Amino acid sequence: MPGRRKACFVTALTSRTELDIDPDKLRESVVELLERHPLVFEGTRQLALQHRPEATDPWYEGCQRQSLISSDSDFTEVHGELRDTYLGEVFDRLPFKPIRTRIMALDPKYCYSVHRDLTPRYHLAVTTSEHARFVFIEHDKVLHIPADGDLYYVDTRQLHSAFNGGDDMRIHIVFGTDGESK
């Protein structure tokens, strides 16, 4: 697949894959998209980039808690509006087939509850700060994902949280997986 490269580092919880994504173009594309389709939910803002084939609210139905929606694997359709855009190119460069991809943002001075996801996730940071981190509770590990244009596998099946202790919103594109991709 285009852009596919070997993982640059691997730990029990994370790995990084270079995708040659231009961080500035990525930010611009996300900002333009969010002008047309705003993020929903206070604190943990989201916008779905993939939807179910029969979706009635395709930009937002995948933004609910995992337990409140159908299976992640149902969210396979990339929005047609993203074709021929830089975000569409990002999807084309992925070394796996994503599911339930969302833009997820954490407001400044906000954190998620401690939880486990059913499958791992890949994160592509759009905007962040050194004060935005993942915390893996049972492993006593803290992880920062830089906005460097690389893709980060995160084993979110492990008990974790994320917080944004910075002054600006932290925005990631979060790609779901079937659990077999790494």
PDB file of C-alpha atoms in Angstrom:
ATOM      1  CA  MET A   1       0.000   0.000   0.000  1.00  0.00           C
ATOM      2  CA  PRO A   2       1.237   3.570  -0.606  1.00  0.00           C
ATOM      3  CA  GLY A   3       3.038   5.089   2.350  1.00  0.00           C
ATOM      4  CA  ARG A   4       3.439   1.748   4.102  1.00  0.00           C
ATOM      5  CA  ARG A   5       6.637   1.535   6.101  1.00  0.00           C
ATOM      6  CA  LYS A   6       8.065  -0.547   8.851  1.00  0.00           C
ATOM      7  CA  ALA A   7       7.183   0.435  12.423  1.00  0.00           C
ATOM      8  CA  CYS A   8       9.821   2.759  13.872  1.00  0.00           C
ATOM      9  CA  PHE A   9       9.548   1.656  17.472  1.00  0.00           C
ATOM     10  CA  VAL A  10       7.566  -0.968  19.299  1.00  0.00           C
ATOM     11  CA  THR A  11       6.654  -1.367  22.953  1.00  0.00           C
ATOM     12  CA  ALA A  12       4.063  -3.589  24.590  1.00  0.00           C
ATOM     13  CA  LEU A  13       1.539  -0.738  24.367  1.00  0.00           C
ATOM     14  CA  THR A  14       2.495   1.287  21.310  1.00  0.00           C
ATOM     15  CA  SER A  15       4.290   1.426  17.997  1.00  0.00           C
ATOM     16  CA  ARG A  16       4.877   4.138  15.417  1.00  0.00           C
ATOM     17  CA  THR A  17       4.559   3.868  11.643  1.00  0.00           C
ATOM     18  CA  GLU A  18       5.845   6.595   9.336  1.00  0.00           C
ATOM     19  CA  LEU A  19       3.205   7.724   6.840  1.00  0.00           C
ATOM     20  CA  ASP A  20       4.819  10.852   5.371  1.00  0.00           C
ATOM     21  CA  ILE A  21       1.759  12.896   6.325  1.00  0.00           C
ATOM     22  CA  ASP A  22       2.373  16.643   6.165  1.00  0.00           C
ATOM     23  CA  PRO A  23       1.331  17.884   9.651  1.00  0.00           C
ATOM     24  CA  ASP A  24       0.489  21.384   8.369  1.00  0.00           C
ATOM     25  CA  LYS A  25      -1.682  20.102   5.495  1.00  0.00           C
ATOM     26  CA  LEU A  26      -3.373  17.705   7.918  1.00  0.00           C
ATOM     27  CA  ARG A  27      -4.184  20.543  10.353  1.00  0.00           C
ATOM     28  CA  GLU A  28      -5.519  22.726   7.520  1.00  0.00           C
ATOM     29  CA  SER A  29      -7.714  19.899   6.213  1.00  0.00           C
ATOM     30  CA  VAL A  30      -9.140  19.163   9.645  1.00  0.00           C
ATOM     31  CA  VAL A  31      -9.816  22.849  10.359  1.00  0.00           C
ATOM     32  CA  GLU A  32     -11.649  23.194   7.015  1.00  0.00           C
ATOM     33  CA  LEU A  33     -13.726  20.079   7.706  1.00  0.00           C
ATOM     34  CA  LEU A  34     -14.630  21.229  11.227  1.00  0.00           C
ATOM     35  CA  GLU A  35     -15.844  24.565   9.855  1.00  0.00           C
ATOM     36  CA  ARG A  36     -18.497  22.607   7.922  1.00  0.00           C
ATOM     37  CA  HIS A  37     -19.142  19.871  10.504  1.00  0.00           C
ATOM     38  CA  PRO A  38     -18.553  20.928  14.126  1.00  0.00           C
ATOM     39  CA  LEU A  39     -17.424  18.593  16.875  1.00  0.00           C
ATOM     40  CA  VAL A  40     -20.119  17.303  19.257  1.00  0.00           C
ATOM     41  CA  PHE A  41     -20.143  16.687  23.022  1.00  0.00           C
ATOM     42  CA  GLU A  42     -18.554  18.960  25.561  1.00  0.00           C
ATOM     43  CA  GLY A  43     -15.095  18.037  26.812  1.00  0.00           C
ATOM     44  CA  THR A  44     -14.620  15.022  24.545  1.00  0.00           C
ATOM     45  CA  ARG A  45     -15.544  16.440  21.181  1.00  0.00           C
ATOM     46  CA  GLN A  46     -15.953  14.100  18.201  1.00  0.00           C
ATOM     47  CA  LEU A  47     -16.788  13.898  14.503  1.00  0.00           C
ATOM     48  CA  ALA A  48     -17.184  10.583  12.661  1.00  0.00           C
ATOM     49  CA  LEU A  49     -15.127  10.167   9.479  1.00  0.00           C
ATOM     50  CA  GLN A  50     -16.599   6.721   8.796  1.00  0.00           C
ATOM     51  CA  HIS A  51     -20.210   5.648   9.016  1.00  0.00           C
ATOM     52  CA  ARG A  52     -22.485   2.645   8.567  1.00  0.00           C
ATOM     53  CA  PRO A  53     -23.787   2.105   5.012  1.00  0.00           C
ATOM     54  CA  GLU A  54     -27.369   2.860   6.140  1.00  0.00           C
ATOM     55  CA  ALA A  55     -26.469   5.841   8.357  1.00  0.00           C
ATOM     56  CA  THR A  56     -29.110   8.527   8.873  1.00  0.00           C
ATOM     57  CA  ASP A  57     -26.705  10.857  10.748  1.00  0.00           C
ATOM     58  CA  PRO A  58     -23.352   9.860   9.226  1.00  0.00           C
ATOM     59  CA  TRP A  59     -21.155  12.574  10.729  1.00  0.00           C
ATOM     60  CA  TYR A  60     -22.296  11.943  14.291  1.00  0.00           C
ATOM     61  CA  GLU A  61     -23.798   8.488  14.865  1.00  0.00           C
ATOM     62  CA  GLY A  62     -20.378   6.888  15.413  1.00  0.00           C
ATOM     63  CA  CYS A  63     -19.566   9.417  18.127  1.00  0.00           C
ATOM     64  CA  GLN A  64     -21.537   7.764  20.903  1.00  0.00           C
ATOM     65  CA  ARG A  65     -20.006   5.591  23.589  1.00  0.00           C
ATOM     66  CA  GLN A  66     -19.023   2.225  22.185  1.00  0.00           C
ATOM     67  CA  SER A  67     -21.624   0.474  24.332  1.00  0.00           C
ATOM     68  CA  LEU A  68     -24.407   2.659  22.868  1.00  0.00           C
ATOM     69  CA  ILE A  69     -23.791   1.987  19.189  1.00  0.00           C
ATOM     70  CA  SER A  70     -23.636  -1.034  16.930  1.00  0.00           C
ATOM     71  CA  SER A  71     -20.299  -2.783  16.494  1.00  0.00           C
ATOM     72  CA  ASP A  72     -17.260  -0.720  15.458  1.00  0.00           C
ATOM     73  CA  SER A  73     -16.908  -3.041  12.466  1.00  0.00           C
ATOM     74  CA  ASP A  74     -20.209  -1.684  11.065  1.00  0.00           C
ATOM     75  CA  PHE A  75     -18.581   1.733  10.500  1.00  0.00           C
ATOM     76  CA  THR A  76     -16.742   1.032   7.247  1.00  0.00           C
ATOM     77  CA  GLU A  77     -17.788   3.788   4.838  1.00  0.00           C
ATOM     78  CA  VAL A  78     -15.469   6.784   4.494  1.00  0.00           C
ATOM     79  CA  HIS A  79     -17.497   9.959   3.901  1.00  0.00           C
ATOM     80  CA  GLY A  80     -17.778  10.741   0.206  1.00  0.00           C
ATOM     81  CA  GLU A  81     -16.998  14.374   1.009  1.00  0.00           C
ATOM     82  CA  LEU A  82     -13.473  13.281   1.968  1.00  0.00           C
ATOM     83  CA  ARG A  83     -12.693  11.860  -1.490  1.00  0.00           C
ATOM     84  CA  ASP A  84     -10.147  13.952  -3.381  1.00  0.00           C
ATOM     85  CA  THR A  85      -9.094  15.734  -0.169  1.00  0.00           C
ATOM     86  CA  TYR A  86      -5.963  15.443   1.929  1.00  0.00           C
ATOM     87  CA  LEU A  87      -7.944  13.471   4.531  1.00  0.00           C
ATOM     88  CA  GLY A  88      -8.950  11.042   1.788  1.00  0.00           C
ATOM     89  CA  GLU A  89      -5.273  10.679   0.921  1.00  0.00           C
ATOM     90  CA  VAL A  90      -4.534   9.886   4.581  1.00  0.00           C
ATOM     91  CA  PHE A  91      -7.052   7.028   4.440  1.00  0.00           C
ATOM     92  CA  ASP A  92      -5.389   5.758   1.243  1.00  0.00           C
ATOM     93  CA  ARG A  93      -1.976   5.631   2.942  1.00  0.00           C
ATOM     94  CA  LEU A  94      -3.063   3.476   5.879  1.00  0.00           C
ATOM     95  CA  PRO A  95      -1.416   0.038   6.112  1.00  0.00           C
ATOM     96  CA  PHE A  96      -4.687  -1.518   7.374  1.00  0.00           C
ATOM     97  CA  LYS A  97      -8.447  -1.267   6.796  1.00  0.00           C
ATOM     98  CA  PRO A  98      -9.799   1.216   9.363  1.00  0.00           C
ATOM     99  CA  ILE A  99     -13.192   1.070  11.072  1.00  0.00           C
ATOM    100  CA  ARG A 100     -15.105   3.728  13.036  1.00  0.00           C
ATOM    101  CA  THR A 101     -12.611   6.495  12.407  1.00  0.00           C
ATOM    102  CA  ARG A 102     -13.287   9.722  14.261  1.00  0.00           C
ATOM    103  CA  ILE A 103     -11.778  13.089  14.912  1.00  0.00           C
ATOM    104  CA  MET A 104     -11.538  13.188  18.695  1.00  0.00           C
ATOM    105  CA  ALA A 105     -10.630  16.300  20.632  1.00  0.00           C
ATOM    106  CA  LEU A 106      -9.936  16.908  24.282  1.00  0.00           C
ATOM    107  CA  ASP A 107     -10.629  20.370  25.613  1.00  0.00           C
ATOM    108  CA  PRO A 108      -7.883  22.045  27.650  1.00  0.00           C
ATOM    109  CA  LYS A 109      -7.730  20.888  31.277  1.00  0.00           C
ATOM    110  CA  TYR A 110      -9.948  17.846  30.562  1.00  0.00           C
ATOM    111  CA  CYS A 111      -9.536  14.074  30.839  1.00  0.00           C
ATOM    112  CA  TYR A 112     -11.353  10.871  29.910  1.00  0.00           C
ATOM    113  CA  SER A 113     -12.598   8.429  32.501  1.00  0.00           C
ATOM    114  CA  VAL A 114     -10.448   5.333  32.987  1.00  0.00           C
ATOM    115  CA  HIS A 115     -11.637   2.632  30.571  1.00  0.00           C
ATOM    116  CA  ARG A 116     -10.739  -0.163  28.158  1.00  0.00           C
ATOM    117  CA  ASP A 117     -11.691  -0.267  24.498  1.00  0.00           C
ATOM    118  CA  LEU A 118     -12.699  -3.528  22.828  1.00  0.00           C
ATOM    119  CA  THR A 119     -10.020  -3.153  20.152  1.00  0.00           C
ATOM    120  CA  PRO A 120      -6.755  -1.238  19.772  1.00  0.00           C
ATOM    121  CA  ARG A 121      -6.703   2.131  18.030  1.00  0.00           C
ATOM    122  CA  TYR A 122      -4.339   4.031  15.772  1.00  0.00           C
ATOM    123  CA  HIS A 123      -3.819   7.719  16.559  1.00  0.00           C
ATOM    124  CA  LEU A 124      -2.730  10.461  14.187  1.00  0.00           C
ATOM    125  CA  ALA A 125      -2.196  13.656  16.182  1.00  0.00           C
ATOM    126  CA  VAL A 126      -3.440  16.823  14.497  1.00  0.00           C
ATOM    127  CA  THR A 127      -2.813  19.295  17.330  1.00  0.00           C
ATOM    128  CA  THR A 128      -1.334  18.552  20.730  1.00  0.00           C
ATOM    129  CA  SER A 129       0.993  19.832  23.424  1.00  0.00           C
ATOM    130  CA  GLU A 130       3.606  18.243  25.641  1.00  0.00           C
ATOM    131  CA  HIS A 131       0.934  18.296  28.369  1.00  0.00           C
ATOM    132  CA  ALA A 132      -1.479  15.996  26.499  1.00  0.00           C
ATOM    133  CA  ARG A 133      -0.856  12.370  27.496  1.00  0.00           C
ATOM    134  CA  PHE A 134      -2.166   8.825  27.644  1.00  0.00           C
ATOM    135  CA  VAL A 135      -1.926   7.093  31.014  1.00  0.00           C
ATOM    136  CA  PHE A 136      -1.848   3.291  31.191  1.00  0.00           C
ATOM    137  CA  ILE A 137      -3.047   2.515  34.704  1.00  0.00           C
ATOM    138  CA  GLU A 138      -1.979  -1.109  35.161  1.00  0.00           C
ATOM    139  CA  HIS A 139       1.353  -0.562  33.411  1.00  0.00           C
ATOM    140  CA  ASP A 140       2.234   2.686  35.211  1.00  0.00           C
ATOM    141  CA  LYS A 141       3.154   4.241  31.849  1.00  0.00           C
ATOM    142  CA  VAL A 142       2.563   7.675  30.364  1.00  0.00           C
ATOM    143  CA  LEU A 143       2.668   8.282  26.599  1.00  0.00           C
ATOM    144  CA  HIS A 144       2.762  11.439  24.498  1.00  0.00           C
ATOM    145  CA  ILE A 145       1.799  11.293  20.812  1.00  0.00           C
ATOM    146  CA  PRO A 146       3.399  14.137  18.847  1.00  0.00           C
ATOM    147  CA  ALA A 147       1.747  15.863  15.886  1.00  0.00           C
ATOM    148  CA  ASP A 148       4.546  14.740  13.564  1.00  0.00           C
ATOM    149  CA  GLY A 149       2.594  13.145  10.705  1.00  0.00           C
ATOM    150  CA  ASP A 150       3.253   9.599  11.914  1.00  0.00           C
ATOM    151  CA  LEU A 151       0.654   7.019  12.892  1.00  0.00           C
ATOM    152  CA  TYR A 152       0.709   5.580  16.421  1.00  0.00           C
ATOM    153  CA  TYR A 153      -0.736   2.199  17.332  1.00  0.00           C
ATOM    154  CA  VAL A 154      -2.058   2.280  20.909  1.00  0.00           C
ATOM    155  CA  ASP A 155      -3.269  -0.841  22.698  1.00  0.00           C
ATOM    156  CA  THR A 156      -6.348   0.771  24.187  1.00  0.00           C
ATOM    157  CA  ARG A 157      -7.606  -2.647  25.310  1.00  0.00           C
ATOM    158  CA  GLN A 158      -5.413  -1.930  28.323  1.00  0.00           C
ATOM    159  CA  LEU A 159      -6.883   0.124  31.168  1.00  0.00           C
ATOM    160  CA  HIS A 160      -6.137   3.731  30.242  1.00  0.00           C
ATOM    161  CA  SER A 161      -7.155   7.355  30.220  1.00  0.00           C
ATOM    162  CA  ALA A 162      -6.061  10.430  28.290  1.00  0.00           C
ATOM    163  CA  PHE A 163      -5.766  13.971  29.543  1.00  0.00           C
ATOM    164  CA  ASN A 164      -5.047  17.391  28.125  1.00  0.00           C
ATOM    165  CA  GLY A 165      -3.241  19.513  30.678  1.00  0.00           C
ATOM    166  CA  GLY A 166      -2.387  22.131  28.063  1.00  0.00           C
ATOM    167  CA  ASP A 167      -4.041  25.424  27.173  1.00  0.00           C
ATOM    168  CA  ASP A 168      -5.201  24.460  23.668  1.00  0.00           C
ATOM    169  CA  MET A 169      -7.495  21.756  22.323  1.00  0.00           C
ATOM    170  CA  ARG A 170      -5.803  18.415  21.577  1.00  0.00           C
ATOM    171  CA  ILE A 171      -7.104  16.855  18.339  1.00  0.00           C
ATOM    172  CA  HIS A 172      -6.386  13.322  17.115  1.00  0.00           C
ATOM    173  CA  ILE A 173      -7.757  11.279  14.249  1.00  0.00           C
ATOM    174  CA  VAL A 174      -8.517   7.914  15.827  1.00  0.00           C
ATOM    175  CA  PHE A 175      -8.726   4.895  13.535  1.00  0.00           C
ATOM    176  CA  GLY A 176     -10.446   1.782  14.827  1.00  0.00           C
ATOM    177  CA  THR A 177      -9.078  -1.648  13.945  1.00  0.00           C
ATOM    178  CA  ASP A 178     -10.286  -5.202  13.985  1.00  0.00           C
ATOM    179  CA  GLY A 179      -7.760  -5.979  16.731  1.00  0.00           C
ATOM    180  CA  GLU A 180      -5.544  -8.004  14.401  1.00  0.00           C
ATOM    181  CA  SER A 181      -3.755  -5.049  12.780  1.00  0.00           C
ATOM    182  CA  LYS A 182      -0.447  -3.822  14.161  1.00  0.00           C
TER     183      LYS A 182
END
